[in-house]
Amino acid sequence: MTQSKSLPADGAHTVTPEGAPPSASRSSIRQLAAASVGNAAEWYDWYAYSFLAVYFADRVFPKGSGNSLVPLLSTFAVFAVGFFMRPVGGLLMGSIADRRGRRAALTATILLMGGGSLLVALTPTYASAGVLAPVVLVVARLVQGLSVGGEFAASTTFLVESAGPGRRGLFSSFQYVSTTIGQLLASGIAALLAHLLTEGQMGDWGWRVPFLVGALISLVGFWIRQGAHETREVPHGTDAERPALFEALRRHPRESLLICGITAGGTLAYYTWTTYLPTYAQVNAGFDKGDALIASTLSLAFFAVLQPLGGLLSDRVGRRPLLIGFALGFAILAVPLLHAITSAFLSLLLVQCAGMVLLTGYTSIAAAVNAEIFPARVRAAGIGFPYSLTVALFGGTAPYLGTWFKQSGHPGAFPWYVAGLCLVSACVYAVLPETAKRPLDR
């Protein structure tokens, strides 16, 4: 189809066609809010765990052999477990989005994340509940990992299908705008509580507050999503007429592999620049911890502002130029940029901001590119599983590998690893068909 159905006034099925009525812009804002608020809530909860782990680690896990690092290591091991639940969430929630509708999946993911956040907030201490305490925390992180994996699949599809003609890149950019807002909100609330409360108060009860806030934000996101319009009418017949769980992988193996190739360099660069770089600067350049967090916060705010600009540009010039520019930029500049970090505040801030400019070529349009590859019937599940699996393999392991290279006596190898994987993705982008001007399969 070359154009989509009109948006009914009663709020049934989606997208704004050419020559849309004035109410279409209000509908577009509603759609953006439904995806963005929920996505911000999802990532707020996800990042709050990593920011606050240092406060609740020794409350939930027992110390082993007198080593004070054991509880913290156990806490981050649970974080990793949640990461590897994301492919499962991408497959299951993506399948729900394809079989029951995008809004059904968005509702499920926001409720799961809110429930997981509440469960973390209510996790008992090891002193009061024994082994039940870490078990509850593990269950909470499994639920949150399932939710985050499904959120990208559902919200990506929902955002791009909600966009009007020539606006898919712009709409897709809000995926990372809302993700960054969630990350900044989590770090801001954690920092505020750490400033207002004593170390003892943070350890006793203060660390629970952000997770309770996350549960409340999820309820707000749930309410907003209830008013969103469905973007694709699913079959009303028997389950046999709906896509099977592994249909996308079975019928579209080339597209699934393309998602992996598109994502590999982008997710490694993203987690390196947005999550690991402060630690990299501390470990390799003796950078002050507090200054590193300030530089990271400023660069993240700059990054959020860049996303809509990248999305708009891609709607004009196409997806491939931005993707190739991102990948070749990191392939050439990752090593000199990471080696340019010194103990001076300005060096880290400039390196982070330079990386954010390059990274925008990928993040601002990743949702659009992924959605434009798959047909509507299996779009959410087709995106969800290979994307989340690739993120878990390359993005989730970035901090670990960076630290491992340092401990192995080869700190200079990590920048080359980033450059090399981005070069691999550049090869994928070079053969990727241009999809910006193609009508989206409905």
Tab-separated table of C-alpha atoms in Angstrom:
chain	number	residue	atom	x	y	z
A	1	MET	CA	0.000	0.000	0.000
A	2	THR	CA	1.249	3.451	-0.789
A	3	GLN	CA	-0.621	5.249	1.944
A	4	SER	CA	-2.087	4.287	5.263
A	5	LYS	CA	-5.607	4.363	6.630
A	6	SER	CA	-7.066	7.514	8.075
A	7	LEU	CA	-7.111	7.807	11.826
A	8	PRO	CA	-10.653	7.440	13.151
A	9	ALA	CA	-11.845	9.987	15.660
A	10	ASP	CA	-12.767	7.254	18.116
A	11	GLY	CA	-9.109	6.187	18.364
A	12	ALA	CA	-9.037	2.834	16.615
A	13	HIS	CA	-6.303	2.186	14.103
A	14	THR	CA	-3.445	4.370	13.157
A	15	VAL	CA	-1.419	6.183	10.984
A	16	THR	CA	-1.671	9.644	9.499
A	17	PRO	CA	-1.910	9.655	5.685
A	18	GLU	CA	-0.993	12.384	3.311
A	19	GLY	CA	-3.483	15.229	3.451
A	20	ALA	CA	-4.278	14.397	7.072
A	21	PRO	CA	-6.796	16.523	8.993
A	22	PRO	CA	-5.616	19.109	11.569
A	23	SER	CA	-6.357	16.678	14.394
A	24	ALA	CA	-3.589	14.430	13.017
A	25	SER	CA	-0.860	16.541	14.627
A	26	ARG	CA	-2.534	16.155	18.031
A	27	SER	CA	-2.785	12.427	17.393
A	28	SER	CA	0.926	12.321	16.502
A	29	ILE	CA	1.835	14.034	19.770
A	30	ARG	CA	-0.285	11.468	21.634
A	31	GLN	CA	1.484	8.629	19.874
A	32	LEU	CA	4.928	10.080	20.599
A	33	ALA	CA	3.991	10.604	24.243
A	34	ALA	CA	2.686	7.042	24.585
A	35	ALA	CA	5.907	5.536	23.274
A	36	SER	CA	8.318	8.030	24.834
A	37	VAL	CA	6.936	8.235	28.375
A	38	GLY	CA	6.764	4.470	28.653
A	39	ASN	CA	10.221	4.031	27.175
A	40	ALA	CA	11.687	6.634	29.554
A	41	ALA	CA	10.059	4.798	32.475
A	42	GLU	CA	11.504	1.496	31.281
A	43	TRP	CA	15.049	2.866	31.069
A	44	TYR	CA	14.769	4.880	34.257
A	45	ASP	CA	14.142	1.631	36.151
A	46	TRP	CA	16.873	-0.196	34.245
A	47	TYR	CA	19.574	2.375	34.957
A	48	ALA	CA	18.463	3.076	38.551
A	49	TYR	CA	19.636	-0.426	39.436
A	50	SER	CA	23.190	0.183	38.237
A	51	PHE	CA	23.402	3.608	39.921
A	52	LEU	CA	22.158	2.314	43.302
A	53	ALA	CA	23.775	-1.131	43.415
A	54	VAL	CA	26.593	0.135	45.612
A	55	TYR	CA	24.070	1.042	48.341
A	56	PHE	CA	22.037	-2.149	48.554
A	57	ALA	CA	24.593	-4.797	47.555
A	58	ASP	CA	25.688	-5.739	51.073
A	59	ARG	CA	22.072	-5.578	52.324
A	60	VAL	CA	20.828	-8.181	49.861
A	61	PHE	CA	23.871	-10.438	49.405
A	62	PRO	CA	26.049	-11.990	52.128
A	63	LYS	CA	29.743	-11.192	52.254
A	64	GLY	CA	31.968	-14.056	51.201
A	65	SER	CA	35.266	-14.882	52.905
A	66	GLY	CA	35.492	-11.377	54.311
A	67	ASN	CA	35.751	-9.845	50.814
A	68	SER	CA	33.715	-6.637	50.712
A	69	LEU	CA	33.541	-6.772	46.887
A	70	VAL	CA	31.583	-10.048	46.822
A	71	PRO	CA	28.140	-8.450	47.385
A	72	LEU	CA	28.763	-5.810	44.703
A	73	LEU	CA	30.001	-8.393	42.225
A	74	SER	CA	26.919	-10.521	42.950
A	75	THR	CA	24.680	-7.505	42.373
A	76	PHE	CA	26.236	-6.781	38.978
A	77	ALA	CA	26.005	-10.476	38.083
A	78	VAL	CA	22.236	-10.151	38.598
A	79	PHE	CA	22.356	-7.052	36.361
A	80	ALA	CA	23.967	-9.186	33.648
A	81	VAL	CA	21.297	-11.869	34.053
A	82	GLY	CA	18.685	-9.229	33.339
A	83	PHE	CA	20.600	-8.223	30.213
A	84	PHE	CA	20.464	-11.717	28.793
A	85	MET	CA	16.699	-11.924	29.369
A	86	ARG	CA	16.304	-9.169	26.801
A	87	PRO	CA	16.371	-11.448	23.713
A	88	VAL	CA	13.646	-13.563	25.303
A	89	GLY	CA	11.617	-10.427	25.959
A	90	GLY	CA	12.202	-9.195	22.417
A	91	LEU	CA	10.893	-12.467	21.002
A	92	LEU	CA	7.917	-12.934	23.355
A	93	MET	CA	6.730	-9.329	23.522
A	94	GLY	CA	7.428	-8.848	19.832
A	95	SER	CA	5.241	-11.856	19.135
A	96	ILE	CA	2.467	-10.370	21.285
A	97	ALA	CA	2.765	-7.112	19.317
A	98	ASP	CA	2.442	-8.987	16.021
A	99	ARG	CA	-0.359	-11.295	17.184
A	100	ARG	CA	-2.404	-9.054	19.502
A	101	GLY	CA	-1.453	-5.531	18.464
A	102	ARG	CA	1.275	-3.032	19.333
A	103	ARG	CA	-0.672	-1.410	22.158
A	104	ALA	CA	-1.208	-4.762	23.906
A	105	ALA	CA	2.550	-5.349	23.954
A	106	LEU	CA	3.277	-1.797	25.138
A	107	THR	CA	0.802	-2.268	27.974
A	108	ALA	CA	2.410	-5.567	28.972
A	109	THR	CA	5.973	-4.183	28.972
A	110	ILE	CA	5.158	-1.129	31.098
A	111	LEU	CA	3.287	-3.247	33.662
A	112	LEU	CA	6.138	-5.746	33.814
A	113	MET	CA	8.720	-3.012	34.349
A	114	GLY	CA	6.607	-1.313	37.017
A	115	GLY	CA	6.084	-4.637	38.778
A	116	GLY	CA	9.781	-5.438	38.619
A	117	SER	CA	10.684	-2.004	40.005
A	118	LEU	CA	8.228	-2.413	42.877
A	119	LEU	CA	9.668	-5.853	43.603
A	120	VAL	CA	13.196	-4.407	43.815
A	121	ALA	CA	11.925	-1.693	46.186
A	122	LEU	CA	10.357	-4.336	48.427
A	123	THR	CA	13.282	-6.784	48.327
A	124	PRO	CA	14.019	-7.919	51.897
A	125	THR	CA	17.498	-7.772	53.360
A	126	TYR	CA	19.659	-10.857	53.730
A	127	ALA	CA	19.660	-10.317	57.480
A	128	SER	CA	15.855	-10.550	57.659
A	129	ALA	CA	15.037	-13.128	54.975
A	130	GLY	CA	18.246	-15.025	54.252
A	131	VAL	CA	18.593	-16.533	50.786
A	132	LEU	CA	15.089	-15.323	49.872
A	133	ALA	CA	16.485	-11.777	49.515
A	134	PRO	CA	18.775	-12.450	46.513
A	135	VAL	CA	16.126	-14.746	45.015
A	136	VAL	CA	13.573	-11.903	45.038
A	137	LEU	CA	16.123	-9.560	43.451
A	138	VAL	CA	16.945	-12.072	40.714
A	139	VAL	CA	13.257	-12.552	39.908
A	140	ALA	CA	12.776	-8.771	39.749
A	141	ARG	CA	15.674	-8.359	37.324
A	142	LEU	CA	14.450	-11.222	35.152
A	143	VAL	CA	11.081	-9.500	34.887
A	144	GLN	CA	12.727	-6.163	34.079
A	145	GLY	CA	15.024	-7.743	31.489
A	146	LEU	CA	12.026	-9.367	29.824
A	147	SER	CA	10.272	-5.998	29.800
A	148	VAL	CA	13.189	-3.967	28.391
A	149	GLY	CA	13.772	-6.471	25.590
A	150	GLY	CA	10.104	-6.353	24.643
A	151	GLU	CA	9.911	-2.573	24.966
A	152	PHE	CA	12.341	-1.906	22.121
A	153	ALA	CA	10.528	-4.295	19.800
A	154	ALA	CA	7.084	-2.893	20.565
A	155	SER	CA	7.895	0.809	20.866
A	156	THR	CA	10.161	0.812	17.798
A	157	THR	CA	7.396	-0.645	15.691
A	158	PHE	CA	4.774	1.609	17.262
A	159	LEU	CA	6.798	4.800	16.749
A	160	VAL	CA	7.641	4.180	13.100
A	161	GLU	CA	4.131	3.018	12.209
A	162	SER	CA	2.713	6.158	13.880
A	163	ALA	CA	4.769	8.490	11.703
A	164	GLY	CA	3.304	10.412	8.793
A	165	PRO	CA	4.900	10.445	5.323
A	166	GLY	CA	8.513	11.601	5.400
A	167	ARG	CA	8.639	11.605	9.194
A	168	ARG	CA	9.681	8.060	10.098
A	169	GLY	CA	13.257	9.118	10.872
A	170	LEU	CA	12.065	11.959	13.104
A	171	PHE	CA	9.664	9.726	15.011
A	172	SER	CA	12.251	6.971	15.413
A	173	SER	CA	14.707	9.440	16.973
A	174	PHE	CA	12.473	9.728	20.031
A	175	GLN	CA	13.439	6.157	20.935
A	176	TYR	CA	16.830	7.373	22.148
A	177	VAL	CA	15.557	10.774	23.304
A	178	SER	CA	13.305	9.013	25.820
A	179	THR	CA	15.974	6.451	26.691
A	180	THR	CA	18.404	9.260	27.529
A	181	ILE	CA	15.770	11.128	29.544
A	182	GLY	CA	15.183	7.984	31.591
A	183	GLN	CA	18.908	7.587	32.183
A	184	LEU	CA	19.317	11.244	33.217
A	185	LEU	CA	16.289	11.038	35.504
A	186	ALA	CA	17.662	7.937	37.210
A	187	SER	CA	21.099	9.468	37.752
A	188	GLY	CA	19.559	12.760	38.906
A	189	ILE	CA	17.281	11.210	41.516
A	190	ALA	CA	20.052	8.923	42.747
A	191	ALA	CA	22.452	11.872	43.046
A	192	LEU	CA	19.846	14.009	44.845
A	193	LEU	CA	19.122	11.320	47.413
A	194	ALA	CA	22.829	10.682	47.937
A	195	HIS	CA	23.243	14.417	48.609
A	196	LEU	CA	20.276	14.723	50.989
A	197	LEU	CA	20.726	11.496	52.949
A	198	THR	CA	23.604	10.081	54.922
A	199	GLU	CA	25.451	6.980	53.756
A	200	GLY	CA	23.657	4.961	56.435
A	201	GLN	CA	20.225	6.245	55.431
A	202	MET	CA	20.892	5.452	51.786
A	203	GLY	CA	21.874	1.910	52.724
A	204	ASP	CA	18.947	1.406	55.115
A	205	TRP	CA	16.052	2.736	53.028
A	206	GLY	CA	17.070	5.548	50.671
A	207	TRP	CA	17.992	3.215	47.816
A	208	ARG	CA	14.405	1.911	47.746
A	209	VAL	CA	12.871	5.328	46.994
A	210	PRO	CA	13.932	5.578	43.306
A	211	PHE	CA	12.421	2.147	42.608
A	212	LEU	CA	9.138	3.192	44.199
A	213	VAL	CA	9.259	6.329	42.018
A	214	GLY	CA	9.887	4.066	39.024
A	215	ALA	CA	6.776	2.033	39.814
A	216	LEU	CA	4.723	5.256	39.952
A	217	ILE	CA	6.199	6.494	36.650
A	218	SER	CA	5.252	3.162	35.099
A	219	LEU	CA	1.657	3.690	36.198
A	220	VAL	CA	1.669	7.099	34.497
A	221	GLY	CA	3.092	5.492	31.365
A	222	PHE	CA	0.410	2.794	31.514
A	223	TRP	CA	-2.315	5.456	31.724
A	224	ILE	CA	-0.921	7.376	28.746
A	225	ARG	CA	-0.555	4.227	26.681
A	226	GLN	CA	-4.186	3.335	27.303
A	227	GLY	CA	-5.132	6.386	25.237
A	228	ALA	CA	-2.800	5.544	22.339
A	229	HIS	CA	-4.083	4.430	18.948
A	230	GLU	CA	-3.319	0.979	17.623
A	231	THR	CA	-1.009	1.203	14.604
A	232	ARG	CA	-1.879	-2.083	12.937
A	233	GLU	CA	-5.079	-4.069	12.817
A	234	VAL	CA	-4.308	-7.702	13.601
A	235	PRO	CA	-6.288	-10.619	12.134
A	236	HIS	CA	-9.504	-11.410	13.982
A	237	GLY	CA	-9.574	-15.056	12.961
A	238	THR	CA	-8.008	-18.082	14.615
A	239	ASP	CA	-4.490	-18.169	16.031
A	240	ALA	CA	-3.439	-20.105	12.937
A	241	GLU	CA	-3.903	-16.918	10.890
A	242	ARG	CA	-1.514	-14.998	13.145
A	243	PRO	CA	2.291	-15.204	12.930
A	244	ALA	CA	3.953	-18.046	14.812
A	245	LEU	CA	6.587	-17.335	17.474
A	246	PHE	CA	9.593	-18.056	15.227
A	247	GLU	CA	8.029	-17.115	11.894
A	248	ALA	CA	10.232	-14.047	11.431
A	249	LEU	CA	13.420	-16.068	11.920
A	250	ARG	CA	12.215	-18.920	9.755
A	251	ARG	CA	10.882	-16.896	6.816
A	252	HIS	CA	13.209	-13.888	6.983
A	253	PRO	CA	16.682	-15.159	7.952
A	254	ARG	CA	18.455	-12.560	5.763
A	255	GLU	CA	16.597	-9.697	7.430
A	256	SER	CA	17.352	-11.149	10.871
A	257	LEU	CA	21.063	-11.264	10.071
A	258	LEU	CA	20.868	-7.709	8.734
A	259	ILE	CA	19.490	-6.525	12.093
A	260	CYS	CA	22.496	-8.138	13.808
A	261	GLY	CA	24.962	-6.479	11.431
A	262	ILE	CA	23.249	-3.101	11.678
A	263	THR	CA	23.212	-3.255	15.484
A	264	ALA	CA	26.633	-4.707	16.373
A	265	GLY	CA	28.828	-1.636	15.905
A	266	GLY	CA	26.102	0.758	17.012
A	267	THR	CA	25.379	-0.955	20.332
A	268	LEU	CA	29.081	-1.306	21.182
A	269	ALA	CA	29.725	2.381	20.456
A	270	TYR	CA	26.569	3.390	22.341
A	271	TYR	CA	27.358	1.527	25.559
A	272	THR	CA	31.003	2.542	25.373
A	273	TRP	CA	30.211	6.254	25.052
A	274	THR	CA	27.092	6.519	27.237
A	275	THR	CA	27.838	4.011	30.009
A	276	TYR	CA	31.453	2.831	30.132
A	277	LEU	CA	33.427	5.958	29.178
A	278	PRO	CA	33.479	7.527	32.709
A	279	THR	CA	34.901	4.267	34.089
A	280	TYR	CA	37.333	4.003	31.155
A	281	ALA	CA	38.600	7.520	31.926
A	282	GLN	CA	39.037	6.703	35.612
A	283	VAL	CA	40.863	3.416	34.978
A	284	ASN	CA	43.058	4.504	32.070
A	285	ALA	CA	43.654	8.210	32.691
A	286	GLY	CA	43.208	8.602	36.452
A	287	PHE	CA	40.159	10.825	35.879
A	288	ASP	CA	38.277	12.080	38.937
A	289	LYS	CA	35.103	10.030	39.552
A	290	GLY	CA	32.883	13.026	40.318
A	291	ASP	CA	34.095	15.001	37.304
A	292	ALA	CA	33.562	11.954	35.097
A	293	LEU	CA	29.902	11.763	36.121
A	294	ILE	CA	29.416	15.496	35.459
A	295	ALA	CA	30.987	15.204	31.998
A	296	SER	CA	28.825	12.174	31.283
A	297	THR	CA	25.634	13.989	32.330
A	298	LEU	CA	26.411	17.024	30.153
A	299	SER	CA	27.226	14.885	27.136
A	300	LEU	CA	24.028	12.832	27.561
A	301	ALA	CA	21.924	16.011	27.569
A	302	PHE	CA	23.741	17.109	24.384
A	303	PHE	CA	23.100	13.657	22.906
A	304	ALA	CA	19.326	13.896	23.546
A	305	VAL	CA	19.141	17.232	21.722
A	306	LEU	CA	20.946	15.793	18.679
A	307	GLN	CA	18.536	12.891	18.098
A	308	PRO	CA	15.610	14.696	16.396
A	309	LEU	CA	18.094	16.584	14.206
A	310	GLY	CA	19.566	13.284	13.019
A	311	GLY	CA	16.104	11.853	12.394
A	312	LEU	CA	15.035	14.894	10.356
A	313	LEU	CA	18.244	14.781	8.325
A	314	SER	CA	17.727	11.110	7.485
A	315	ASP	CA	14.224	11.848	6.204
A	316	ARG	CA	15.829	14.282	3.744
A	317	VAL	CA	19.029	12.540	2.648
A	318	GLY	CA	18.286	8.902	3.484
A	319	ARG	CA	19.358	6.405	6.142
A	320	ARG	CA	22.535	5.013	4.555
A	321	PRO	CA	24.590	8.238	4.531
A	322	LEU	CA	24.081	8.689	8.288
A	323	LEU	CA	24.799	5.035	9.064
A	324	ILE	CA	27.947	4.957	6.927
A	325	GLY	CA	29.107	8.265	8.407
A	326	PHE	CA	28.639	6.885	11.926
A	327	ALA	CA	30.445	3.614	11.256
A	328	LEU	CA	33.383	5.026	9.302
A	329	GLY	CA	33.684	7.874	11.794
A	330	PHE	CA	34.140	5.448	14.669
A	331	ALA	CA	36.321	3.097	12.618
A	332	ILE	CA	38.723	5.974	11.962
A	333	LEU	CA	38.371	8.046	15.139
A	334	ALA	CA	37.610	5.613	17.984
A	335	VAL	CA	41.297	4.936	18.687
A	336	PRO	CA	42.543	8.560	18.614
A	337	LEU	CA	39.488	9.769	20.569
A	338	LEU	CA	39.884	7.241	23.384
A	339	HIS	CA	43.638	7.844	23.514
A	340	ALA	CA	42.998	11.603	23.736
A	341	ILE	CA	41.383	11.298	27.169
A	342	THR	CA	43.570	12.748	29.919
A	343	SER	CA	42.890	13.730	33.511
A	344	ALA	CA	41.680	17.162	32.324
A	345	PHE	CA	37.898	17.674	32.510
A	346	LEU	CA	37.661	19.279	29.068
A	347	SER	CA	39.377	16.345	27.372
A	348	LEU	CA	36.710	13.855	28.494
A	349	LEU	CA	33.830	16.235	27.771
A	350	LEU	CA	35.074	16.940	24.228
A	351	VAL	CA	35.729	13.254	23.511
A	352	GLN	CA	32.259	12.316	24.757
A	353	CYS	CA	30.522	15.059	22.778
A	354	ALA	CA	32.475	14.226	19.609
A	355	GLY	CA	31.452	10.592	19.980
A	356	MET	CA	27.821	11.604	20.564
A	357	VAL	CA	27.776	13.501	17.250
A	358	LEU	CA	29.031	10.428	15.397
A	359	LEU	CA	26.787	8.097	17.365
A	360	THR	CA	23.684	10.087	16.392
A	361	GLY	CA	24.110	8.775	12.842
A	362	TYR	CA	23.100	5.387	14.220
A	363	THR	CA	20.883	6.004	17.251
A	364	SER	CA	18.580	8.609	15.703
A	365	ILE	CA	17.445	6.241	12.948
A	366	ALA	CA	18.033	2.727	14.287
A	367	ALA	CA	14.319	2.277	15.008
A	368	ALA	CA	13.316	3.409	11.507
A	369	VAL	CA	15.908	1.263	9.737
A	370	ASN	CA	14.942	-1.845	11.708
A	371	ALA	CA	11.212	-1.329	11.165
A	372	GLU	CA	11.618	-0.666	7.443
A	373	ILE	CA	13.378	-4.000	6.906
A	374	PHE	CA	10.564	-6.321	8.043
A	375	PRO	CA	6.987	-6.708	6.773
A	376	ALA	CA	4.265	-5.591	9.187
A	377	ARG	CA	3.075	-9.140	9.932
A	378	VAL	CA	6.277	-10.066	11.820
A	379	ARG	CA	7.871	-6.652	12.313
A	380	ALA	CA	7.988	-6.507	16.124
A	381	ALA	CA	9.239	-10.044	16.730
A	382	GLY	CA	11.533	-9.797	13.703
A	383	ILE	CA	13.222	-6.763	15.243
A	384	GLY	CA	13.042	-7.787	18.892
A	385	PHE	CA	14.982	-11.033	19.014
A	386	PRO	CA	18.042	-10.372	16.780
A	387	TYR	CA	18.367	-6.793	18.057
A	388	SER	CA	18.236	-7.737	21.749
A	389	LEU	CA	20.563	-10.696	21.234
A	390	THR	CA	23.134	-8.483	19.509
A	391	VAL	CA	22.867	-5.846	22.250
A	392	ALA	CA	23.423	-8.504	24.906
A	393	LEU	CA	26.470	-9.907	23.090
A	394	PHE	CA	28.207	-6.658	22.155
A	395	GLY	CA	26.652	-3.773	24.090
A	396	GLY	CA	26.203	-5.523	27.416
A	397	THR	CA	29.734	-6.891	27.402
A	398	ALA	CA	31.465	-3.592	26.540
A	399	PRO	CA	32.297	-2.572	30.160
A	400	TYR	CA	33.482	-6.083	30.991
A	401	LEU	CA	35.744	-6.351	27.943
A	402	GLY	CA	37.153	-2.870	28.466
A	403	THR	CA	38.078	-3.779	32.042
A	404	TRP	CA	39.405	-7.196	30.976
A	405	PHE	CA	41.735	-5.653	28.392
A	406	LYS	CA	43.083	-3.328	31.084
A	407	GLN	CA	43.631	-6.159	33.579
A	408	SER	CA	45.320	-8.253	30.896
A	409	GLY	CA	47.860	-5.514	30.307
A	410	HIS	CA	46.450	-4.471	26.919
A	411	PRO	CA	44.368	-1.330	27.610
A	412	GLY	CA	45.012	-0.050	24.091
A	413	ALA	CA	43.233	-3.050	22.546
A	414	PHE	CA	39.734	-1.955	23.509
A	415	PRO	CA	39.659	1.134	21.242
A	416	TRP	CA	40.753	-1.078	18.345
A	417	TYR	CA	37.939	-3.514	19.204
A	418	VAL	CA	35.404	-0.665	18.979
A	419	ALA	CA	36.893	0.548	15.688
A	420	GLY	CA	36.972	-2.956	14.202
A	421	LEU	CA	33.360	-3.813	15.000
A	422	CYS	CA	32.182	-0.461	13.634
A	423	LEU	CA	34.081	-1.232	10.424
A	424	VAL	CA	32.192	-4.533	10.170
A	425	SER	CA	28.895	-2.653	10.514
A	426	ALA	CA	30.086	-0.163	7.865
A	427	CYS	CA	30.361	-3.069	5.425
A	428	VAL	CA	26.757	-4.032	6.236
A	429	TYR	CA	25.551	-0.450	5.747
A	430	ALA	CA	27.300	-0.310	2.368
A	431	VAL	CA	25.067	-3.098	0.988
A	432	LEU	CA	21.936	-2.075	2.898
A	433	PRO	CA	19.135	-0.929	0.575
A	434	GLU	CA	17.931	2.651	1.098
A	435	THR	CA	14.494	2.536	2.745
A	436	ALA	CA	13.772	6.157	3.707
A	437	LYS	CA	11.546	6.902	0.716
A	438	ARG	CA	9.879	3.502	0.479
A	439	PRO	CA	6.261	3.193	1.602
A	440	LEU	CA	6.095	1.309	4.906
A	441	ASP	CA	4.443	-2.079	4.677
A	442	ARG	CA	1.194	-1.980	6.663
